[in-house]
Amino acid sequence: MNGPAEPFKIKVVEPVNLPSEKRRKEAIREAGFNTFLLLSEDVYIDLLTDSGTSAMSDNQWAGMMLGDEAYAGSKNFYNLENAVKDILGFKYTVPTHQGRGAEHLMYSHLVKPGQIVPRNMYFTTSKVHVELPGGKMVDMIIDEAHDPENTHPFKGNVDFNKLQGYIDEYGVDKISFVNVEMDVNMAGGQPVSMENLRKLREFCDDYKLKIIYDATRSSENAYFIREREKGYENTPIIEILREMMSYSDGCIYSSKKDCLVNIGGFLATNNEEIFEATRSSVVIYEGLHTYGGMAGRDMEAVARGLQEGAQYKYLKYRINQVRYLGELLMKAGVPIVKPIGGHAVFLNALKFLPHLSREQWPAQTLSAAIYEDSAVRTMERGAVSKGRDSQTGENIFPALELVRLTIPRRVYTNTHMEYTANSIINLYKKRDSISGLKMVYEPKYLRFFQARFEQIPL
Ligand code: F0G
């Protein structure tokens, strides 16, 4: 491994068990071949998500004991507000129980029926929270992002021709706001460059359009800016973050990723009108504006985690662990998305299982096969996640049909990475024997969470 050794030592451990081959076969069938429906105790290494799965530090656990559980005016809220001011540079913070709570408040305030929200690339919950008030989310990421082999250093960048195209097609009044996700999840954990963010601000100023970030993985994005963008080689991560945020009108944030906590979220802004509106609606959906669905102790852990997660030394270890897993797979010829992303390694299911049609859900199939082989739990990120067109009701088959191996922060060792890589490499060798799936149950919203499948004989 090229990166540094872990900048921490382990104080508490949690036992994990490898279920037998027989149990793995049963468990994935009981779960309808959907890894979301597996029992956690049937999982050996859980790479389903990096969301809410971090190991907290002793400093965060100490903070938990200082929870001020007052209904109103908890001091932990003010610690959170100050951390957001220091690290992201936003004056106003509205706490929520997690990221989608913030999306709900922000997007239901900004989106009017019939409006369009251009975003570098959709995320599942973001798309739904734009659609519920009657809007439509459209992608405007650079074409390179749709090609798993392309090694562009900032595949999360906005394509200004696409944004201009939406303005020309719909008219500027129909654009609700412009949405940019940091370290784009569905593109493979790919960052946006500072230059792109700066230019987007100038572009949107010309049209008086607001820019709202999904800043969920902004610290990991900032690490890539420092690593890859000229002029930032020695800039502290917090300075990079503040500059990134300065080009927006506010953000939503799922604290469950870069803040190294198990639950929490917020929205933050310097815009008084957005703040007034969301501070008013938070009390209906989440809780009072000084807790928003979080316990005092959870807000303290977020405040401390936002700081810790923005430290260069930590981020270097984090990004390099993900890279270690990716490189093991790449060296063995397993098709993955390049460059290796910030929070996860993504397998290219279309290349892994070329004998399956899109209707046989290759990424869902591969994710289930990995579980059956090794009890490593991964997630489909392809057509099942993308869902149907909200107007025509047809399935959408995105260019990227991926399986995500998402690495929880500070949780697994490099030996766990090696076990995972070995199992996937073995599976790749016998890939021709893997048969596809058909969907037999489809829920109305965010179908990937609860859909069920059956195996189609080869
Ligand atoms: N935005 C992004 C970019 C996300 O990745 C997520 C969650 C959310 C918003 C919603 O936040 O879960 O706290 O309500 N992503 C998780 C994942 C679920 O596994 O990628 P939440």
PDB file of C-alpha atoms in Angstrom, residues 252-449:
ATOM      1  CA  ILE A 252     -27.494  20.588   2.281  1.00  0.00           C
ATOM      2  CA  TYR A 253     -25.297  18.168   4.158  1.00  0.00           C
ATOM      3  CA  SER A 254     -25.667  14.553   5.290  1.00  0.00           C
ATOM      4  CA  SER A 255     -23.379  14.434   8.332  1.00  0.00           C
ATOM      5  CA  LYS A 256     -23.360  10.636   8.145  1.00  0.00           C
ATOM      6  CA  LYS A 257     -20.393  10.659   5.759  1.00  0.00           C
ATOM      7  CA  ASP A 258     -17.543  13.184   6.161  1.00  0.00           C
ATOM      8  CA  CYS A 259     -18.557  14.170   9.735  1.00  0.00           C
ATOM      9  CA  LEU A 260     -17.718  10.641  10.983  1.00  0.00           C
ATOM     10  CA  VAL A 261     -20.989  10.114  12.865  1.00  0.00           C
ATOM     11  CA  ASN A 262     -23.812   7.583  12.820  1.00  0.00           C
ATOM     12  CA  ILE A 263     -26.687  10.042  12.369  1.00  0.00           C
ATOM     13  CA  GLY A 264     -27.309  13.708  11.568  1.00  0.00           C
ATOM     14  CA  GLY A 265     -27.601  16.360   8.902  1.00  0.00           C
ATOM     15  CA  PHE A 266     -28.075  20.059   8.378  1.00  0.00           C
ATOM     16  CA  LEU A 267     -28.507  22.775   5.833  1.00  0.00           C
ATOM     17  CA  ALA A 268     -26.388  25.903   5.950  1.00  0.00           C
ATOM     18  CA  THR A 269     -26.497  29.237   4.177  1.00  0.00           C
ATOM     19  CA  ASN A 270     -25.683  32.931   4.313  1.00  0.00           C
ATOM     20  CA  ASN A 271     -28.961  33.719   2.530  1.00  0.00           C
ATOM     21  CA  GLU A 272     -31.487  35.176   4.982  1.00  0.00           C
ATOM     22  CA  GLU A 273     -34.546  34.307   2.949  1.00  0.00           C
ATOM     23  CA  ILE A 274     -33.576  30.610   2.692  1.00  0.00           C
ATOM     24  CA  PHE A 275     -32.742  30.591   6.382  1.00  0.00           C
ATOM     25  CA  GLU A 276     -36.043  32.195   7.421  1.00  0.00           C
ATOM     26  CA  ALA A 277     -38.104  29.784   5.317  1.00  0.00           C
ATOM     27  CA  THR A 278     -36.330  26.595   6.364  1.00  0.00           C
ATOM     28  CA  ARG A 279     -36.067  27.572  10.014  1.00  0.00           C
ATOM     29  CA  SER A 280     -39.809  27.925   9.891  1.00  0.00           C
ATOM     30  CA  SER A 281     -40.507  24.576   8.180  1.00  0.00           C
ATOM     31  CA  VAL A 282     -38.000  22.571  10.243  1.00  0.00           C
ATOM     32  CA  VAL A 283     -40.348  22.740  13.230  1.00  0.00           C
ATOM     33  CA  ILE A 284     -43.076  20.961  11.251  1.00  0.00           C
ATOM     34  CA  TYR A 285     -41.020  18.084   9.901  1.00  0.00           C
ATOM     35  CA  GLU A 286     -37.916  17.614  12.049  1.00  0.00           C
ATOM     36  CA  GLY A 287     -38.079  19.368  15.415  1.00  0.00           C
ATOM     37  CA  LEU A 288     -37.256  22.725  16.947  1.00  0.00           C
ATOM     38  CA  HIS A 289     -34.629  24.765  15.051  1.00  0.00           C
ATOM     39  CA  THR A 290     -32.032  24.074  17.757  1.00  0.00           C
ATOM     40  CA  TYR A 291     -32.178  20.290  17.408  1.00  0.00           C
ATOM     41  CA  GLY A 292     -33.982  19.363  14.166  1.00  0.00           C
ATOM     42  CA  GLY A 293     -34.433  15.669  14.962  1.00  0.00           C
ATOM     43  CA  MET A 294     -31.039  15.146  16.593  1.00  0.00           C
ATOM     44  CA  ALA A 295     -30.264  14.564  20.247  1.00  0.00           C
ATOM     45  CA  GLY A 296     -27.929  17.130  21.822  1.00  0.00           C
ATOM     46  CA  ARG A 297     -25.204  14.478  22.051  1.00  0.00           C
ATOM     47  CA  ASP A 298     -25.522  13.728  18.345  1.00  0.00           C
ATOM     48  CA  MET A 299     -25.080  17.405  17.466  1.00  0.00           C
ATOM     49  CA  GLU A 300     -21.924  17.458  19.581  1.00  0.00           C
ATOM     50  CA  ALA A 301     -20.539  14.434  17.730  1.00  0.00           C
ATOM     51  CA  VAL A 302     -21.294  16.133  14.387  1.00  0.00           C
ATOM     52  CA  ALA A 303     -19.617  19.374  15.496  1.00  0.00           C
ATOM     53  CA  ARG A 304     -16.462  17.518  16.513  1.00  0.00           C
ATOM     54  CA  GLY A 305     -16.595  15.174  13.519  1.00  0.00           C
ATOM     55  CA  LEU A 306     -16.851  18.027  11.006  1.00  0.00           C
ATOM     56  CA  GLN A 307     -13.479  19.257  12.361  1.00  0.00           C
ATOM     57  CA  GLU A 308     -11.844  15.826  12.462  1.00  0.00           C
ATOM     58  CA  GLY A 309     -13.054  14.834   9.020  1.00  0.00           C
ATOM     59  CA  ALA A 310     -11.444  17.929   7.507  1.00  0.00           C
ATOM     60  CA  GLN A 311      -7.915  17.101   8.722  1.00  0.00           C
ATOM     61  CA  TYR A 312      -5.423  16.430   5.927  1.00  0.00           C
ATOM     62  CA  LYS A 313      -3.690  13.550   7.717  1.00  0.00           C
ATOM     63  CA  TYR A 314      -6.967  11.694   8.229  1.00  0.00           C
ATOM     64  CA  LEU A 315      -8.185  12.330   4.664  1.00  0.00           C
ATOM     65  CA  LYS A 316      -4.892  11.101   3.204  1.00  0.00           C
ATOM     66  CA  TYR A 317      -5.251   7.796   5.036  1.00  0.00           C
ATOM     67  CA  ARG A 318      -8.936   7.548   4.101  1.00  0.00           C
ATOM     68  CA  ILE A 319      -8.596   8.175   0.379  1.00  0.00           C
ATOM     69  CA  ASN A 320      -5.564   5.889   0.166  1.00  0.00           C
ATOM     70  CA  GLN A 321      -7.370   2.984   1.799  1.00  0.00           C
ATOM     71  CA  VAL A 322     -10.097   3.188  -0.847  1.00  0.00           C
ATOM     72  CA  ARG A 323      -7.365   3.406  -3.484  1.00  0.00           C
ATOM     73  CA  TYR A 324      -5.635   0.315  -2.067  1.00  0.00           C
ATOM     74  CA  LEU A 325      -8.730  -1.824  -2.627  1.00  0.00           C
ATOM     75  CA  GLY A 326      -9.251  -0.355  -6.108  1.00  0.00           C
ATOM     76  CA  GLU A 327      -5.667  -1.022  -7.131  1.00  0.00           C
ATOM     77  CA  LEU A 328      -5.789  -4.653  -5.991  1.00  0.00           C
ATOM     78  CA  LEU A 329      -8.814  -5.174  -8.251  1.00  0.00           C
ATOM     79  CA  MET A 330      -7.402  -3.210 -11.146  1.00  0.00           C
ATOM     80  CA  LYS A 331      -4.138  -5.164 -11.105  1.00  0.00           C
ATOM     81  CA  ALA A 332      -6.140  -8.393 -11.473  1.00  0.00           C
ATOM     82  CA  GLY A 333      -8.009  -6.986 -14.483  1.00  0.00           C
ATOM     83  CA  VAL A 334     -11.382  -6.517 -12.745  1.00  0.00           C
ATOM     84  CA  PRO A 335     -13.254  -3.683 -14.542  1.00  0.00           C
ATOM     85  CA  ILE A 336     -13.688  -0.705 -12.188  1.00  0.00           C
ATOM     86  CA  VAL A 337     -14.485   2.982 -12.596  1.00  0.00           C
ATOM     87  CA  LYS A 338     -11.362   5.093 -13.018  1.00  0.00           C
ATOM     88  CA  PRO A 339      -9.957   7.139 -11.399  1.00  0.00           C
ATOM     89  CA  ILE A 340     -10.690   5.390  -8.083  1.00  0.00           C
ATOM     90  CA  GLY A 341     -13.221   7.527  -6.191  1.00  0.00           C
ATOM     91  CA  GLY A 342     -13.211   9.110  -2.762  1.00  0.00           C
ATOM     92  CA  HIS A 343     -15.600   6.958  -0.757  1.00  0.00           C
ATOM     93  CA  ALA A 344     -15.881   3.777  -2.773  1.00  0.00           C
ATOM     94  CA  VAL A 345     -14.605   1.516  -5.500  1.00  0.00           C
ATOM     95  CA  PHE A 346     -17.195   0.985  -8.234  1.00  0.00           C
ATOM     96  CA  LEU A 347     -17.291  -2.194 -10.329  1.00  0.00           C
ATOM     97  CA  ASN A 348     -18.405  -1.827 -13.930  1.00  0.00           C
ATOM     98  CA  ALA A 349     -21.135  -4.482 -14.066  1.00  0.00           C
ATOM     99  CA  LEU A 350     -21.676  -4.145 -17.822  1.00  0.00           C
ATOM    100  CA  LYS A 351     -18.091  -5.278 -18.412  1.00  0.00           C
ATOM    101  CA  PHE A 352     -18.056  -7.781 -15.563  1.00  0.00           C
ATOM    102  CA  LEU A 353     -21.220  -9.556 -16.783  1.00  0.00           C
ATOM    103  CA  PRO A 354     -21.419  -8.799 -20.527  1.00  0.00           C
ATOM    104  CA  HIS A 355     -23.614 -11.868 -21.095  1.00  0.00           C
ATOM    105  CA  LEU A 356     -26.562 -10.253 -19.244  1.00  0.00           C
ATOM    106  CA  SER A 357     -29.019  -7.803 -20.843  1.00  0.00           C
ATOM    107  CA  ARG A 358     -29.853  -4.506 -19.100  1.00  0.00           C
ATOM    108  CA  GLU A 359     -33.294  -5.955 -18.212  1.00  0.00           C
ATOM    109  CA  GLN A 360     -31.508  -8.651 -16.205  1.00  0.00           C
ATOM    110  CA  TRP A 361     -30.126  -5.965 -13.894  1.00  0.00           C
ATOM    111  CA  PRO A 362     -26.375  -6.767 -14.150  1.00  0.00           C
ATOM    112  CA  ALA A 363     -25.311  -4.632 -11.168  1.00  0.00           C
ATOM    113  CA  GLN A 364     -28.033  -6.040  -8.908  1.00  0.00           C
ATOM    114  CA  THR A 365     -26.996  -9.528 -10.032  1.00  0.00           C
ATOM    115  CA  LEU A 366     -23.309  -8.902  -9.343  1.00  0.00           C
ATOM    116  CA  SER A 367     -23.965  -7.402  -5.919  1.00  0.00           C
ATOM    117  CA  ALA A 368     -25.995 -10.482  -4.921  1.00  0.00           C
ATOM    118  CA  ALA A 369     -23.326 -12.838  -6.335  1.00  0.00           C
ATOM    119  CA  ILE A 370     -20.586 -11.124  -4.309  1.00  0.00           C
ATOM    120  CA  TYR A 371     -22.588 -11.615  -1.134  1.00  0.00           C
ATOM    121  CA  GLU A 372     -23.195 -15.269  -1.903  1.00  0.00           C
ATOM    122  CA  ASP A 373     -19.482 -15.809  -2.564  1.00  0.00           C
ATOM    123  CA  SER A 374     -17.974 -14.039   0.451  1.00  0.00           C
ATOM    124  CA  ALA A 375     -20.621 -12.416   2.709  1.00  0.00           C
ATOM    125  CA  VAL A 376     -19.281  -9.014   1.619  1.00  0.00           C
ATOM    126  CA  ARG A 377     -22.275  -6.693   1.280  1.00  0.00           C
ATOM    127  CA  THR A 378     -22.202  -4.148  -1.577  1.00  0.00           C
ATOM    128  CA  MET A 379     -24.828  -2.000  -3.302  1.00  0.00           C
ATOM    129  CA  GLU A 380     -26.297  -1.708  -6.796  1.00  0.00           C
ATOM    130  CA  ARG A 381     -25.828   1.744  -8.346  1.00  0.00           C
ATOM    131  CA  GLY A 382     -27.343   1.480 -11.796  1.00  0.00           C
ATOM    132  CA  ALA A 383     -30.763   1.150 -13.411  1.00  0.00           C
ATOM    133  CA  VAL A 384     -32.540  -0.142 -10.295  1.00  0.00           C
ATOM    134  CA  SER A 385     -31.334   2.930  -8.361  1.00  0.00           C
ATOM    135  CA  LYS A 386     -32.107   5.328 -11.208  1.00  0.00           C
ATOM    136  CA  GLY A 387     -35.767   4.264 -11.277  1.00  0.00           C
ATOM    137  CA  ARG A 388     -38.346   5.297 -13.830  1.00  0.00           C
ATOM    138  CA  ASP A 389     -38.887   8.480 -15.764  1.00  0.00           C
ATOM    139  CA  SER A 390     -41.317  10.512 -13.631  1.00  0.00           C
ATOM    140  CA  GLN A 391     -43.310  11.521 -16.717  1.00  0.00           C
ATOM    141  CA  THR A 392     -43.306   8.450 -19.003  1.00  0.00           C
ATOM    142  CA  GLY A 393     -43.033   5.765 -16.305  1.00  0.00           C
ATOM    143  CA  GLU A 394     -40.404   3.905 -18.376  1.00  0.00           C
ATOM    144  CA  ASN A 395     -37.296   2.348 -16.834  1.00  0.00           C
ATOM    145  CA  ILE A 396     -34.222   4.512 -17.349  1.00  0.00           C
ATOM    146  CA  PHE A 397     -31.012   2.672 -18.177  1.00  0.00           C
ATOM    147  CA  PRO A 398     -28.133   5.011 -17.272  1.00  0.00           C
ATOM    148  CA  ALA A 399     -24.734   4.631 -18.973  1.00  0.00           C
ATOM    149  CA  LEU A 400     -23.248   3.637 -15.624  1.00  0.00           C
ATOM    150  CA  GLU A 401     -24.366   0.250 -14.291  1.00  0.00           C
ATOM    151  CA  LEU A 402     -22.209  -0.130 -11.192  1.00  0.00           C
ATOM    152  CA  VAL A 403     -21.719  -2.029  -7.980  1.00  0.00           C
ATOM    153  CA  ARG A 404     -20.441   0.133  -5.157  1.00  0.00           C
ATOM    154  CA  LEU A 405     -17.931  -1.151  -2.618  1.00  0.00           C
ATOM    155  CA  THR A 406     -18.299   1.665  -0.133  1.00  0.00           C
ATOM    156  CA  ILE A 407     -15.671   1.903   2.559  1.00  0.00           C
ATOM    157  CA  PRO A 408     -16.868   2.945   6.039  1.00  0.00           C
ATOM    158  CA  ARG A 409     -14.483   5.444   7.628  1.00  0.00           C
ATOM    159  CA  ARG A 410     -11.915   4.192  10.167  1.00  0.00           C
ATOM    160  CA  VAL A 411     -13.742   0.825  10.448  1.00  0.00           C
ATOM    161  CA  TYR A 412     -11.997  -1.882   8.406  1.00  0.00           C
ATOM    162  CA  THR A 413      -8.338  -2.850   8.122  1.00  0.00           C
ATOM    163  CA  ASN A 414      -6.378  -3.418   4.968  1.00  0.00           C
ATOM    164  CA  THR A 415      -6.654  -7.174   5.552  1.00  0.00           C
ATOM    165  CA  HIS A 416     -10.422  -6.718   5.156  1.00  0.00           C
ATOM    166  CA  MET A 417      -9.696  -4.929   1.874  1.00  0.00           C
ATOM    167  CA  GLU A 418      -7.551  -7.874   0.743  1.00  0.00           C
ATOM    168  CA  TYR A 419     -10.235 -10.438   1.642  1.00  0.00           C
ATOM    169  CA  THR A 420     -12.771  -8.423  -0.381  1.00  0.00           C
ATOM    170  CA  ALA A 421     -10.456  -8.086  -3.376  1.00  0.00           C
ATOM    171  CA  ASN A 422      -9.605 -11.800  -3.393  1.00  0.00           C
ATOM    172  CA  SER A 423     -13.247 -12.801  -3.382  1.00  0.00           C
ATOM    173  CA  ILE A 424     -14.156 -10.463  -6.237  1.00  0.00           C
ATOM    174  CA  ILE A 425     -11.153 -11.575  -8.270  1.00  0.00           C
ATOM    175  CA  ASN A 426     -12.226 -15.223  -7.829  1.00  0.00           C
ATOM    176  CA  LEU A 427     -15.752 -14.388  -8.848  1.00  0.00           C
ATOM    177  CA  TYR A 428     -14.459 -12.554 -11.925  1.00  0.00           C
ATOM    178  CA  LYS A 429     -12.710 -15.744 -13.003  1.00  0.00           C
ATOM    179  CA  LYS A 430     -16.023 -17.652 -12.974  1.00  0.00           C
ATOM    180  CA  ARG A 431     -18.221 -14.771 -14.136  1.00  0.00           C
ATOM    181  CA  ASP A 432     -19.767 -16.748 -17.022  1.00  0.00           C
ATOM    182  CA  SER A 433     -21.585 -18.958 -14.532  1.00  0.00           C
ATOM    183  CA  ILE A 434     -23.531 -16.031 -12.974  1.00  0.00           C
ATOM    184  CA  SER A 435     -27.195 -15.877 -14.018  1.00  0.00           C
ATOM    185  CA  GLY A 436     -29.324 -12.717 -14.184  1.00  0.00           C
ATOM    186  CA  LEU A 437     -32.336 -11.541 -12.182  1.00  0.00           C
ATOM    187  CA  LYS A 438     -35.897 -10.436 -12.832  1.00  0.00           C
ATOM    188  CA  MET A 439     -37.669  -7.893 -10.626  1.00  0.00           C
ATOM    189  CA  VAL A 440     -40.728  -9.402  -8.965  1.00  0.00           C
ATOM    190  CA  TYR A 441     -41.663  -6.597  -6.539  1.00  0.00           C
ATOM    191  CA  GLU A 442     -41.217  -2.876  -7.114  1.00  0.00           C
ATOM    192  CA  PRO A 443     -42.119  -0.254  -4.498  1.00  0.00           C
ATOM    193  CA  LYS A 444     -43.301   3.198  -5.592  1.00  0.00           C
ATOM    194  CA  TYR A 445     -40.465   5.340  -4.220  1.00  0.00           C
ATOM    195  CA  LEU A 446     -36.702   4.694  -4.155  1.00  0.00           C
ATOM    196  CA  ARG A 447     -37.304   1.160  -5.365  1.00  0.00           C
ATOM    197  CA  PHE A 448     -33.730  -0.052  -4.855  1.00  0.00           C
ATOM    198  CA  PHE A 449     -34.219  -0.121  -1.080  1.00  0.00           C
TER     199      PHE A 449
END
